[in-house]
Amino acid sequence: MAMESLHTCTVQQPRAAINKLHMSFHFAAILSLLYYRISHLFHGDVPIFSWGLMTSAELLFTFIWVLTQAFRWRPVARTVNLENLPKDKMLPGLDVFICTADPAKEPVMEVMNTVLSAMALDYPPEKLAVYLSDDGGAALTLYAMKEACSFARSWLPFCRKYGIKTRSPEAYFSSLRDGAHLDWSEELKEEEEKIKAAYDLFKKNVEKLGAIEEYSARPDRPPHVEVIHNNIDDGTLDKESKMPLLVYLSREKRPTRPHRFKAGALNALLRVSGIMSNAPYLLVLDCDMYCNDPLSAKQAMCFHLDHEISSSLSYVQFPQIFYNVSKNDIYDGQARSAYKTKYQGMDGIRGSVCAGTGYYLKKKALYCRPNHEDEMPVEPERKFGSSNVFNASLKSLNGRQSRREEIISDATVEEAKSLATCTFEANTKWGKEIGYSYECLLESTFTGYLLHNKGWKSVYLYPKRPGFLGCTTIDMKDAMVQLMKWASGLVQVGLSKYSPLAYGISNMSILQSMCYAYFTFSHFFSIPCILYGIVPQLYFLKGVSLFPKVSNNWFAPFAVVYTSSLLQHLYEVLSTGGSILTWWNEQRIFMIKSVTACFFGCMDVLLKQIGVAKASFRLTNKAVDQEKLEKGKFDFQGATLFMIPLTLLVILNVVCFIFGVKGMISRGNYGEMFGQLLLSSHILALSYPILEGLVPKKGRKKQKNF
């Protein structure tokens, strides 16, 4: 009897057809444009220096545009059929990994809400385990974990009894609650009041200790592993009252030993969980991204348990959706282009990139190639280290059931501590051939890239109800710092031996390699953007034309490329539920980020390559102006250093525009200068927030000084 389908995959044919038609049309215009540029350069009848710079910029634009087309080739959309999943008792074990680093920067209650939402997943509690890695080693986090466990004894039964969907208590008791209950009885209201009182007490107790210094992070400490709740003890409880295994881990940290950041924490969690719950699958969550849909685990299993794809499937990626962006989303916090177009495009060609959070991963994918499970037991001490207990646990990963029958003993906890020491990974393959890679600070993204190179596939699921909700950067300073970090890490990969255009293309399809190449090289977009923001304007001021005359037939390719690019972007925005305002905001923030954070990220890599100490970005922390955010106004406080190149470009464009227009009128060469006039006008329109956000503010400060 044929098994009913667990999921469906639909190729978005109309979208793919429109994309391919546009590719052909746009590419023909680009070739015409480049022919015009290069032929005039060879003839020598134009200013060589300026035309050389413009041609270089247009070649870089073309290179990045070509890479982008891979995302548009075969976009797919997926849905799941939960009703066809096996019964709960047949589901595989699942470990949840949550990482936090410092309670001073990551509020403990926010972390605990993520922990509670993971504990409350709609998944058999006896097959679920939640692990928190505390790289700060703070006593406050451990205390909060114990308090969260006590609160969970009433919170989890409440959620299950009334069918609560929003299972982060902070979100439930705030405006984010969805109000989805099975009923609105008086009994529910009474229980809700009791739960609210218990949560407020829990929150008050944790916040009270947060002000005490001895409960803060400790940079020098031994490993600490503690089982907060052992769900083997829940055997006699009713179904609604059972809780998952809950474990706290603080790995050893010494100032003289390499720390390996989040990748090191995840690898430690892999080992510790291996000798405790040893589930074949894991969910990785950022500490500020809670489980918004309790069904997300079962949704992921609709792919992992599908016999047609499970043998080569490494992970199921959910989109990152954020609850704290403004209505206008002026900073593009939701990253619409990534999660609604690019990830779906990659999903059609063997799988999307790993986003670092909100993904369900098959553990053995981190240890071997697809269908090469026999490689794991070979020389386990050389690869995995000297722990016989952990090495024995690897054998059970080939099955779907976790192997945990007994209560976790003191000996197991001591073994777990040894697995979390600084020296355990010495002379092993952790971070090199197995586990999360240490080659790049963007550990999950780079590890996902390596998995695809080994032959593993992934899928991307964008459900109607977000599987996870998190907190994103909502001011210019934090957005720039985060993007510069990503740009630096990705560009470094692009210029390394792991470059998608060298290493990747030898292991993956050309289209998939192009997608990864886009992520690693797209930050070089900053270079042609800066060139286009300087060269045409200076020559506009001098009255020298760098574009064909409007009446010249060669003006058409330039006009077509310009218009076609804008319309393609507008189509993608509107077809994914956005508006014209969304399109304009994305145009604006893309330009701002390209010549600031992306540029600094590229410079950071360049400085590292030539052996110069990387630049120090000391940015003043400022409170977010919520009123400005809701009104759609940019706040540049604290981001002054990042804004220097953009501010200089804007000032240059304003000066060149004013005096360039004056000169154009006096000379009467409107046709020759129209291209540069249009370009300057477009840049100034995009730059309006900089003029509004920086110039008036300085004016107000001067007025206050008088």
XYZ file of C-alpha atoms in Angstrom:
706
model
C 0.000 0.000 0.000
C 1.474 3.350 -1.022
C 2.196 5.791 1.805
C 0.250 9.045 1.636
C 2.311 12.120 0.842
C 3.713 14.038 3.809
C 4.335 17.213 1.807
C 3.943 18.821 -1.593
C 6.424 20.821 -3.638
C 5.084 23.187 -6.292
C 7.272 24.903 -8.873
C 6.070 28.483 -9.270
C 5.812 28.235 -13.051
C 4.349 31.687 -13.848
C 6.977 33.381 -11.712
C 9.778 31.268 -13.239
C 8.558 31.981 -16.785
C 8.393 35.743 -16.168
C 11.856 35.633 -14.605
C 13.377 33.814 -17.578
C 11.734 36.175 -20.053
C 13.103 39.144 -18.137
C 16.573 37.551 -17.969
C 16.748 37.317 -21.767
C 15.486 40.842 -22.324
C 17.654 42.418 -19.626
C 20.786 40.496 -20.606
C 20.473 41.630 -24.225
C 20.320 45.245 -23.017
C 23.357 44.718 -20.779
C 25.400 43.264 -23.658
C 24.493 46.260 -25.816
C 25.493 48.644 -23.037
C 28.840 46.913 -22.467
C 29.535 46.806 -26.215
C 28.981 50.563 -26.378
C 31.309 51.188 -23.419
C 34.134 48.866 -24.458
C 34.085 49.786 -28.164
C 34.414 53.489 -27.336
C 37.240 52.727 -24.911
C 39.153 50.912 -27.668
C 38.541 53.692 -30.166
C 39.956 56.219 -27.698
C 37.425 58.914 -28.545
C 36.276 59.291 -24.910
C 37.912 60.292 -21.584
C 39.808 57.051 -20.869
C 40.029 57.362 -17.067
C 36.378 58.153 -16.397
C 35.061 55.684 -18.991
C 37.390 53.029 -17.610
C 35.939 53.515 -14.127
C 32.360 53.480 -15.442
C 33.015 50.344 -17.494
C 34.570 48.620 -14.467
C 31.533 49.526 -12.362
C 29.149 48.219 -15.017
C 31.099 44.964 -15.343
C 30.822 44.457 -11.576
C 27.096 45.246 -11.701
C 26.747 42.684 -14.493
C 28.705 40.010 -12.606
C 26.499 40.315 -9.529
C 23.338 40.489 -11.659
C 24.299 37.236 -13.426
C 24.758 35.505 -10.051
C 21.332 36.760 -8.922
C 19.575 34.995 -11.816
C 20.191 31.582 -10.234
C 17.630 32.430 -7.542
C 15.030 33.176 -10.220
C 15.478 30.027 -12.264
C 13.233 27.568 -10.393
C 11.436 29.014 -7.334
C 9.331 26.494 -5.429
C 6.757 26.612 -2.642
C 6.185 23.795 -0.148
C 3.282 22.718 2.040
C 2.961 19.915 4.580
C 0.280 17.309 5.280
C 0.375 16.870 9.054
C -2.546 14.449 8.993
C -0.330 11.890 7.235
C 2.410 11.926 9.883
C 2.940 8.760 11.955
C 1.472 8.685 15.465
C 3.388 10.380 18.260
C 4.900 7.147 19.546
C 6.504 6.588 16.121
C 8.133 10.026 15.872
C 11.919 10.288 16.265
C 13.660 12.015 19.147
C 14.371 15.730 18.911
C 16.961 17.842 20.724
C 16.587 21.634 20.893
C 19.786 23.700 21.135
C 19.570 27.281 22.418
C 22.716 29.388 22.784
C 23.239 32.475 24.928
C 26.453 34.314 25.727
C 26.004 37.189 28.165
C 22.987 38.150 30.301
C 24.055 41.797 30.089
C 23.527 41.821 26.305
C 20.859 39.117 25.970
C 18.120 39.665 28.573
C 17.685 36.511 30.620
C 13.890 36.631 30.556
C 13.980 36.782 26.768
C 16.157 33.656 26.776
C 13.829 31.902 29.224
C 10.834 32.655 27.019
C 12.633 30.917 24.166
C 13.352 27.950 26.455
C 9.716 27.745 27.605
C 8.375 27.960 24.056
C 10.705 25.109 23.023
C 9.591 22.997 25.995
C 5.988 23.600 24.930
C 6.399 22.331 21.358
C 3.575 20.047 20.232
C 5.819 16.999 20.284
C 5.909 13.909 22.521
C 7.646 15.232 25.682
C 9.370 11.900 26.283
C 11.086 12.346 22.891
C 11.941 16.014 23.344
C 14.999 17.488 25.064
C 15.871 21.165 25.492
C 19.492 22.230 26.030
C 20.672 25.719 26.897
C 24.319 26.582 26.286
C 25.378 29.490 28.489
C 28.707 30.798 27.228
C 28.618 33.474 29.882
C 28.586 30.912 32.698
C 26.329 33.273 34.653
C 24.739 32.088 37.888
C 21.757 34.245 36.940
C 21.054 32.133 33.823
C 21.245 28.883 35.792
C 18.910 30.268 38.454
C 16.509 31.463 35.761
C 16.537 27.995 34.159
C 15.426 26.429 37.435
C 12.726 29.044 37.895
C 11.591 28.518 34.290
C 11.335 24.784 34.932
C 9.116 25.410 37.975
C 6.916 27.797 35.993
C 6.709 25.296 33.124
C 4.918 22.813 35.414
C 1.865 25.049 35.219
C 2.507 26.773 31.863
C 2.789 23.617 29.713
C -0.437 21.978 30.966
C -2.244 25.312 30.504
C -1.090 25.588 26.863
C -2.029 21.990 26.084
C -5.381 22.084 27.823
C -6.643 25.203 26.046
C -4.828 24.786 22.724
C -2.702 27.915 23.156
C -0.654 28.587 20.015
C 1.535 31.414 21.310
C 3.636 29.489 23.837
C 6.110 32.175 24.786
C 4.525 33.577 27.971
C 5.865 37.095 27.393
C 4.316 37.139 23.923
C 1.096 35.529 25.148
C 0.561 38.109 27.867
C 1.384 40.982 25.501
C -0.149 42.434 22.366
C 1.453 39.601 20.357
C -1.007 37.017 21.654
C -3.207 35.565 18.921
C -6.168 34.740 21.137
C -6.493 31.249 19.660
C -8.045 29.071 22.358
C -10.289 26.085 22.244
C -12.773 28.016 24.364
C -13.243 31.291 26.251
C -14.735 29.825 29.411
C -14.642 31.316 32.903
C -12.359 28.451 33.873
C -9.811 29.584 31.274
C -9.911 33.183 32.520
C -9.355 32.066 36.111
C -6.427 29.842 35.179
C -4.994 32.575 32.978
C -4.952 34.988 35.917
C -3.133 32.423 38.073
C -0.593 31.741 35.323
C -0.065 35.475 34.815
C 0.590 35.956 38.536
C 3.063 33.050 38.551
C 4.852 34.466 35.510
C 5.082 37.958 37.025
C 6.602 36.465 40.187
C 9.052 34.407 38.118
C 10.039 37.511 36.156
C 10.393 39.633 39.296
C 12.666 37.081 41.001
C 14.967 36.826 37.980
C 15.197 40.567 37.409
C 15.932 41.147 41.100
C 19.052 38.946 40.904
C 20.109 40.516 37.604
C 21.397 43.593 39.433
C 23.760 41.543 41.636
C 27.286 41.397 40.206
C 28.119 37.888 41.469
C 25.359 36.517 39.239
C 26.881 37.989 36.069
C 29.000 36.299 33.369
C 32.314 34.665 34.326
C 35.062 34.701 31.651
C 37.265 32.112 33.423
C 35.482 28.984 34.692
C 35.317 25.162 34.657
C 32.577 23.298 32.740
C 29.188 22.957 34.379
C 26.431 20.563 33.306
C 23.188 20.230 35.223
C 20.015 18.292 34.475
C 17.256 20.719 35.453
C 14.464 18.262 34.697
C 14.720 14.572 33.855
C 11.593 13.509 31.999
C 12.073 9.862 32.899
C 10.505 10.898 36.226
C 7.298 11.922 34.381
C 6.222 8.357 33.632
C 3.286 8.399 36.038
C 2.013 11.868 35.088
C -0.896 12.492 32.736
C -0.120 13.534 29.145
C -0.781 17.254 29.716
C 1.631 17.461 32.669
C 4.660 15.741 31.136
C 7.709 17.865 30.388
C 10.780 17.337 28.168
C 14.313 16.773 29.387
C 15.853 20.127 30.354
C 19.641 20.529 30.570
C 21.909 23.489 31.356
C 25.422 23.560 29.899
C 28.207 26.043 30.507
C 31.339 24.809 28.746
C 34.792 25.467 30.140
C 36.224 28.843 29.267
C 39.833 29.926 29.778
C 41.418 33.181 28.549
C 44.373 31.282 27.050
C 42.282 28.732 25.133
C 40.448 29.194 21.803
C 36.758 29.766 22.354
C 35.298 29.117 18.865
C 32.256 31.264 19.660
C 28.814 29.828 18.761
C 30.264 27.008 16.639
C 32.165 25.771 19.678
C 29.027 25.965 21.806
C 26.996 23.978 19.261
C 29.675 21.294 19.006
C 29.746 20.984 22.791
C 25.953 20.612 22.753
C 26.233 17.890 20.107
C 28.526 15.866 22.380
C 26.629 16.437 25.610
C 23.266 15.663 24.045
C 24.801 12.570 22.447
C 25.296 10.879 25.806
C 22.020 12.089 27.319
C 19.040 12.152 24.962
C 20.929 11.313 21.732
C 18.065 12.259 19.433
C 18.736 11.854 15.689
C 17.416 15.360 14.942
C 18.036 18.782 16.418
C 16.499 22.250 16.312
C 18.827 25.269 16.633
C 17.389 28.511 17.990
C 18.852 31.924 18.705
C 18.151 32.858 22.296
C 15.830 35.695 21.214
C 13.787 33.660 18.698
C 10.909 31.791 20.307
C 8.754 29.001 18.882
C 5.657 30.762 17.584
C 3.962 27.680 16.136
C 4.104 24.585 18.367
C 3.546 22.441 15.271
C 6.818 23.457 13.597
C 8.603 20.277 14.780
C 5.960 18.057 13.192
C 6.011 20.202 10.061
C 9.758 19.567 9.767
C 9.231 15.838 10.275
C 6.957 15.821 7.225
C 10.196 16.180 5.259
C 12.641 14.241 7.430
C 10.355 11.186 7.494
C 9.629 11.215 3.762
C 11.369 8.111 2.373
C 11.853 9.724 -1.033
C 14.036 12.579 0.228
C 15.080 11.688 3.803
C 18.249 9.777 2.875
C 19.918 12.925 1.505
C 18.039 15.604 3.478
C 20.197 17.474 5.996
C 17.959 20.248 7.322
C 14.600 21.982 7.043
C 14.955 25.757 7.193
C 12.164 28.056 8.408
C 12.239 31.811 7.693
C 13.285 34.315 10.331
C 10.278 36.512 11.039
C 10.554 39.437 13.445
C 7.877 40.920 15.665
C 9.579 44.213 16.504
C 9.858 45.897 13.095
C 7.882 49.034 12.360
C 4.956 49.063 9.953
C 7.062 50.799 7.304
C 10.103 48.573 7.982
C 12.459 51.317 6.804
C 15.554 49.249 7.698
C 14.292 46.145 5.829
C 14.374 44.191 9.074
C 12.162 41.441 7.640
C 14.675 40.816 4.818
C 11.828 40.191 2.378
C 14.150 39.659 -0.576
C 15.938 36.804 1.203
C 13.053 34.931 2.789
C 10.387 35.432 0.105
C 12.430 35.200 -3.089
C 16.037 34.032 -2.726
C 15.428 31.163 -0.288
C 12.529 29.858 -2.408
C 14.758 30.107 -5.465
C 17.540 28.101 -3.799
C 14.997 25.554 -2.588
C 14.316 24.697 -6.222
C 17.994 23.818 -6.805
C 18.896 21.398 -3.969
C 18.160 23.612 -1.001
C 18.413 26.986 0.680
C 21.223 28.446 2.708
C 21.225 27.745 6.465
C 20.091 30.900 8.278
C 21.628 30.068 11.676
C 18.364 29.685 13.579
C 14.982 28.040 13.093
C 16.218 24.927 11.303
C 15.677 21.215 12.012
C 18.835 19.280 11.213
C 19.712 15.599 10.957
C 22.654 15.095 13.304
C 24.490 12.543 11.234
C 24.715 15.083 8.391
C 27.347 16.803 10.537
C 29.371 13.594 10.772
C 29.344 11.989 7.317
C 28.255 12.230 3.685
C 24.799 11.046 2.582
C 24.459 7.262 2.569
C 27.968 6.907 4.039
C 27.009 6.188 7.645
C 29.649 3.454 7.783
C 32.282 6.209 7.810
C 31.327 7.328 11.324
C 32.651 4.346 13.345
C 35.985 4.340 11.466
C 38.741 5.649 13.759
C 36.272 7.329 16.168
C 38.995 8.449 18.610
C 40.884 10.299 15.874
C 37.763 12.038 14.584
C 35.470 12.413 17.583
C 37.791 12.300 20.595
C 38.527 9.922 23.428
C 35.045 9.551 24.945
C 33.948 5.933 24.535
C 30.466 6.843 25.760
C 29.965 9.472 23.078
C 31.535 7.342 20.345
C 29.164 4.491 21.234
C 26.208 6.885 20.947
C 27.012 7.551 17.272
C 25.862 4.077 16.279
C 22.252 4.812 17.233
C 22.055 7.875 14.942
C 21.512 5.564 11.989
C 18.101 4.754 13.435
C 15.292 7.206 14.103
C 14.731 6.474 17.770
C 16.780 8.049 20.535
C 18.498 5.640 22.885
C 17.770 6.767 26.420
C 16.175 4.261 28.702
C 17.700 4.994 32.086
C 17.784 7.958 34.435
C 20.792 10.161 33.686
C 23.354 9.185 36.303
C 26.008 11.267 38.061
C 28.618 9.426 35.979
C 26.891 10.598 32.793
C 26.914 14.195 34.030
C 30.634 13.942 34.828
C 31.276 12.518 31.365
C 29.296 15.419 29.898
C 31.542 17.865 31.745
C 34.631 16.258 30.219
C 33.034 16.631 26.776
C 32.642 20.374 27.419
C 36.271 21.111 28.371
C 38.615 23.343 26.379
C 41.028 20.497 25.674
C 38.607 17.780 24.525
C 38.732 18.790 20.858
C 42.548 18.810 20.686
C 43.847 16.485 17.943
C 40.322 15.687 16.717
C 38.342 16.617 13.606
C 35.787 18.767 15.437
C 35.269 22.023 13.556
C 37.223 20.696 10.559
C 35.567 17.577 9.163
C 32.792 16.979 11.691
C 30.345 19.161 13.584
C 30.004 22.889 12.983
C 32.889 24.408 11.082
C 35.370 26.814 12.691
C 36.501 28.226 9.339
C 34.009 31.111 9.406
C 32.323 33.152 12.137
C 29.005 32.610 10.337
C 29.098 29.026 11.579
C 25.678 27.770 10.503
C 25.693 29.395 7.068
C 29.172 28.097 6.276
C 28.412 24.645 7.696
C 25.255 24.489 5.559
C 27.393 25.399 2.546
C 29.795 22.540 3.335
C 26.875 20.117 3.739
C 25.649 21.002 0.251
C 29.183 20.451 -1.045
C 29.175 16.968 0.486
C 25.993 16.074 -1.358
C 23.362 16.809 1.293
C 20.177 18.634 0.349
C 17.913 20.944 2.337
C 14.374 22.269 2.041
C 12.777 25.600 2.877
C 9.315 25.874 4.402
C 7.478 29.194 4.626
C 4.248 28.354 6.516
C 1.294 30.710 6.861
C 1.842 30.990 10.610
C 5.502 31.842 11.336
C 7.231 28.904 12.957
C 9.495 31.232 14.915
C 9.429 34.897 15.882
C 12.450 36.887 16.936
C 13.868 40.294 17.652
C 15.861 42.107 14.976
C 17.909 45.288 14.868
C 15.645 48.335 14.747
C 18.132 51.189 14.561
C 20.750 52.140 12.006
C 23.752 51.518 14.253
C 22.896 47.918 15.144
C 21.816 47.146 11.579
C 25.145 48.390 10.246
C 27.240 46.510 12.813
C 25.388 43.267 12.084
C 25.610 43.654 8.308
C 29.308 44.522 8.446
C 29.933 41.305 10.400
C 28.021 39.255 7.824
C 29.717 41.016 4.905
C 33.181 40.481 6.358
C 32.548 36.783 7.045
C 30.994 36.048 3.661
C 33.547 37.976 1.615
C 36.295 36.125 3.464
C 34.748 32.819 2.352
C 34.471 34.078 -1.228
C 38.192 34.882 -1.327
C 39.287 31.677 0.431
C 39.934 28.160 -0.863
C 36.234 27.475 -0.188
C 35.075 30.018 -2.778
C 31.777 28.937 -4.373
C 33.237 29.709 -7.817
C 36.129 27.281 -7.257
C 35.509 24.789 -4.439
C 31.724 24.992 -4.682
C 31.382 24.628 -8.435
C 33.380 21.381 -8.333
C 30.902 19.804 -5.878
C 27.539 21.441 -6.576
C 25.462 22.405 -9.573
C 26.367 25.631 -11.354
C 23.112 27.280 -10.251
C 23.614 26.396 -6.587
C 27.211 27.590 -6.740
C 25.998 30.868 -8.259
C 23.575 31.340 -5.345
C 26.332 30.886 -2.785
C 28.632 33.076 -4.893
C 26.006 35.821 -4.736
C 26.025 35.729 -0.916
C 29.821 35.861 -0.788
C 30.470 38.418 -3.553
C 27.367 40.644 -3.542
C 28.915 42.919 -0.925
C 31.361 44.089 -3.612
C 28.297 45.879 -4.987
C 29.510 48.710 -2.786
C 32.388 49.437 -5.189
C 30.344 50.166 -8.351
C 27.770 51.992 -6.212
C 30.466 54.336 -4.928
C 31.897 54.787 -8.415
C 28.445 55.578 -9.801
C 27.968 58.013 -6.931
C 31.170 59.939 -7.674
C 32.375 59.782 -11.284
C 29.228 60.825 -13.251
C 28.545 63.646 -10.801
C 32.035 65.146 -11.077
C 31.856 65.045 -14.855
C 28.313 66.454 -14.733
C 29.803 69.397 -12.860
C 32.466 69.760 -15.585
C 29.876 69.423 -18.340
C 31.419 66.241 -19.783
C 28.932 63.565 -20.854
C 29.511 59.931 -19.814
C 26.267 58.608 -21.306
C 24.917 58.747 -24.878
C 22.805 61.679 -25.963
C 19.068 61.121 -25.491
C 18.490 61.291 -29.227
C 21.232 58.723 -29.851
C 20.076 55.123 -30.368
C 22.714 53.942 -27.880
C 20.864 55.714 -25.083
C 18.201 52.984 -25.299
C 20.290 50.173 -23.670
C 21.057 52.405 -20.683
C 17.400 53.406 -20.323
C 16.256 49.785 -20.675
C 18.703 48.445 -18.053
C 17.739 51.194 -15.619
C 13.972 50.812 -16.092
C 14.078 47.018 -16.318
C 15.951 46.714 -13.018
C 13.454 48.916 -11.195
C 10.455 47.086 -12.677
C 11.900 43.634 -11.892
C 12.380 44.631 -8.277
C 8.880 46.132 -8.140
C 7.405 42.921 -9.569
C 9.164 40.793 -6.927
C 7.970 43.052 -4.136
C 4.337 43.152 -5.288
C 4.215 39.414 -6.085
C 5.339 38.567 -2.538
C 2.732 40.718 -0.804
C 4.679 43.966 -0.552
C 3.659 47.460 -1.583
C 5.161 50.310 -3.581
C 6.291 51.800 -0.257
C 8.078 48.518 0.524
C 9.779 48.709 -2.872
C 10.954 52.271 -2.256
C 12.170 51.499 1.265
C 14.172 48.536 -0.050
C 15.685 50.642 -2.833
C 16.712 53.248 -0.290
C 18.126 50.998 2.425
C 19.955 48.871 -0.148
C 21.813 51.924 -1.392
C 22.570 53.068 2.155
C 23.836 49.657 3.297
C 25.860 49.085 0.122
C 28.071 52.161 0.532
C 28.373 51.863 4.321
C 28.295 48.469 6.067
C 29.054 46.410 2.940
C 31.937 48.715 2.067
C 33.377 48.504 5.595
C 32.942 44.722 5.549
C 34.957 44.470 2.330
C 37.616 46.808 3.741
C 37.813 44.708 6.904
C 38.629 41.617 4.828
C 41.169 43.558 2.766
C 42.953 44.726 5.909
C 43.074 41.150 7.194
C 44.412 39.873 3.861
C 47.349 42.310 3.879
C 48.056 41.694 7.555
C 46.955 45.058 8.883
C 44.972 45.139 12.124
C 41.307 45.437 11.313
C 39.528 48.721 11.844
C 38.013 49.438 15.222
C 34.369 50.483 15.127
C 33.549 52.134 18.429
C 29.927 53.095 18.198
C 28.054 54.831 20.978
C 25.046 52.936 22.229
C 21.884 54.998 21.903
C 18.292 54.274 22.772
C 16.044 53.703 19.771
C 13.757 56.612 19.015
C 10.507 54.639 18.822
C 8.539 57.666 17.653
C 10.880 58.179 14.698
C 10.733 54.486 13.875
C 6.952 54.376 13.721
C 6.889 57.530 11.563
C 9.313 55.924 9.128
C 12.196 58.289 9.880
C 15.804 57.151 10.038
C 17.786 57.528 13.240
C 21.534 57.781 12.635
C 22.552 58.266 16.270
C 25.553 56.124 17.186
C 26.237 55.226 13.537
C 28.206 58.355 12.615
C 31.359 56.462 11.610
C 29.419 54.235 9.228
C 27.676 57.226 7.701
C 30.848 59.151 6.816
C 31.236 57.782 3.241
C 27.507 58.097 2.567
C 27.369 61.637 3.935
C 30.326 62.673 1.770
C 28.647 61.114 -1.275
C 25.399 62.945 -0.565
C 27.166 66.293 -0.123
C 29.125 65.688 -3.335
C 25.900 64.865 -5.204
C 24.106 67.945 -3.882
C 26.955 70.290 -4.871
C 27.462 68.672 -8.288
C 23.720 68.625 -8.956
C 23.215 72.321 -8.167
C 26.216 73.609 -10.098
C 25.905 70.927 -12.788
C 22.325 71.971 -13.562
C 23.417 75.611 -13.648
C 26.170 74.785 -16.125
C 23.869 72.612 -18.229
C 21.369 75.450 -18.551
C 24.074 77.939 -19.515
C 25.563 75.550 -22.094
C 22.220 74.234 -23.311
C 23.521 70.662 -23.666
C 20.438 69.047 -22.133
C 20.498 65.978 -24.367
C 24.134 65.114 -23.646
C 23.786 65.577 -19.859
C 20.343 64.014 -19.381
C 21.737 60.631 -18.248
C 23.854 62.187 -15.508
C 21.015 64.511 -14.516
C 18.663 61.537 -14.126
C 21.258 59.548 -12.163
C 21.966 62.448 -9.778
C 18.235 63.035 -9.268
C 17.669 59.363 -8.448
C 20.556 59.287 -5.966
C 19.360 62.459 -4.253
C 15.838 61.070 -3.961
C 17.224 57.922 -2.308
C 19.474 60.078 -0.106
C 16.700 62.238 1.318
C 16.770 60.462 4.767
C 20.456 61.318 5.110
C 19.785 64.993 4.459
C 16.782 64.902 6.774
C 18.444 62.817 9.480
C 21.863 64.439 9.631
C 21.739 68.046 8.445
C 18.711 69.275 10.437
C 19.940 67.496 13.549
C 23.226 69.376 13.425
C 21.311 72.574 12.929
C 19.258 71.974 16.029
C 22.393 71.279 18.059
C 23.943 74.562 16.942
C 20.814 76.447 17.886
C 20.941 74.952 21.368
C 24.521 76.153 21.820
C 23.602 79.848 21.272
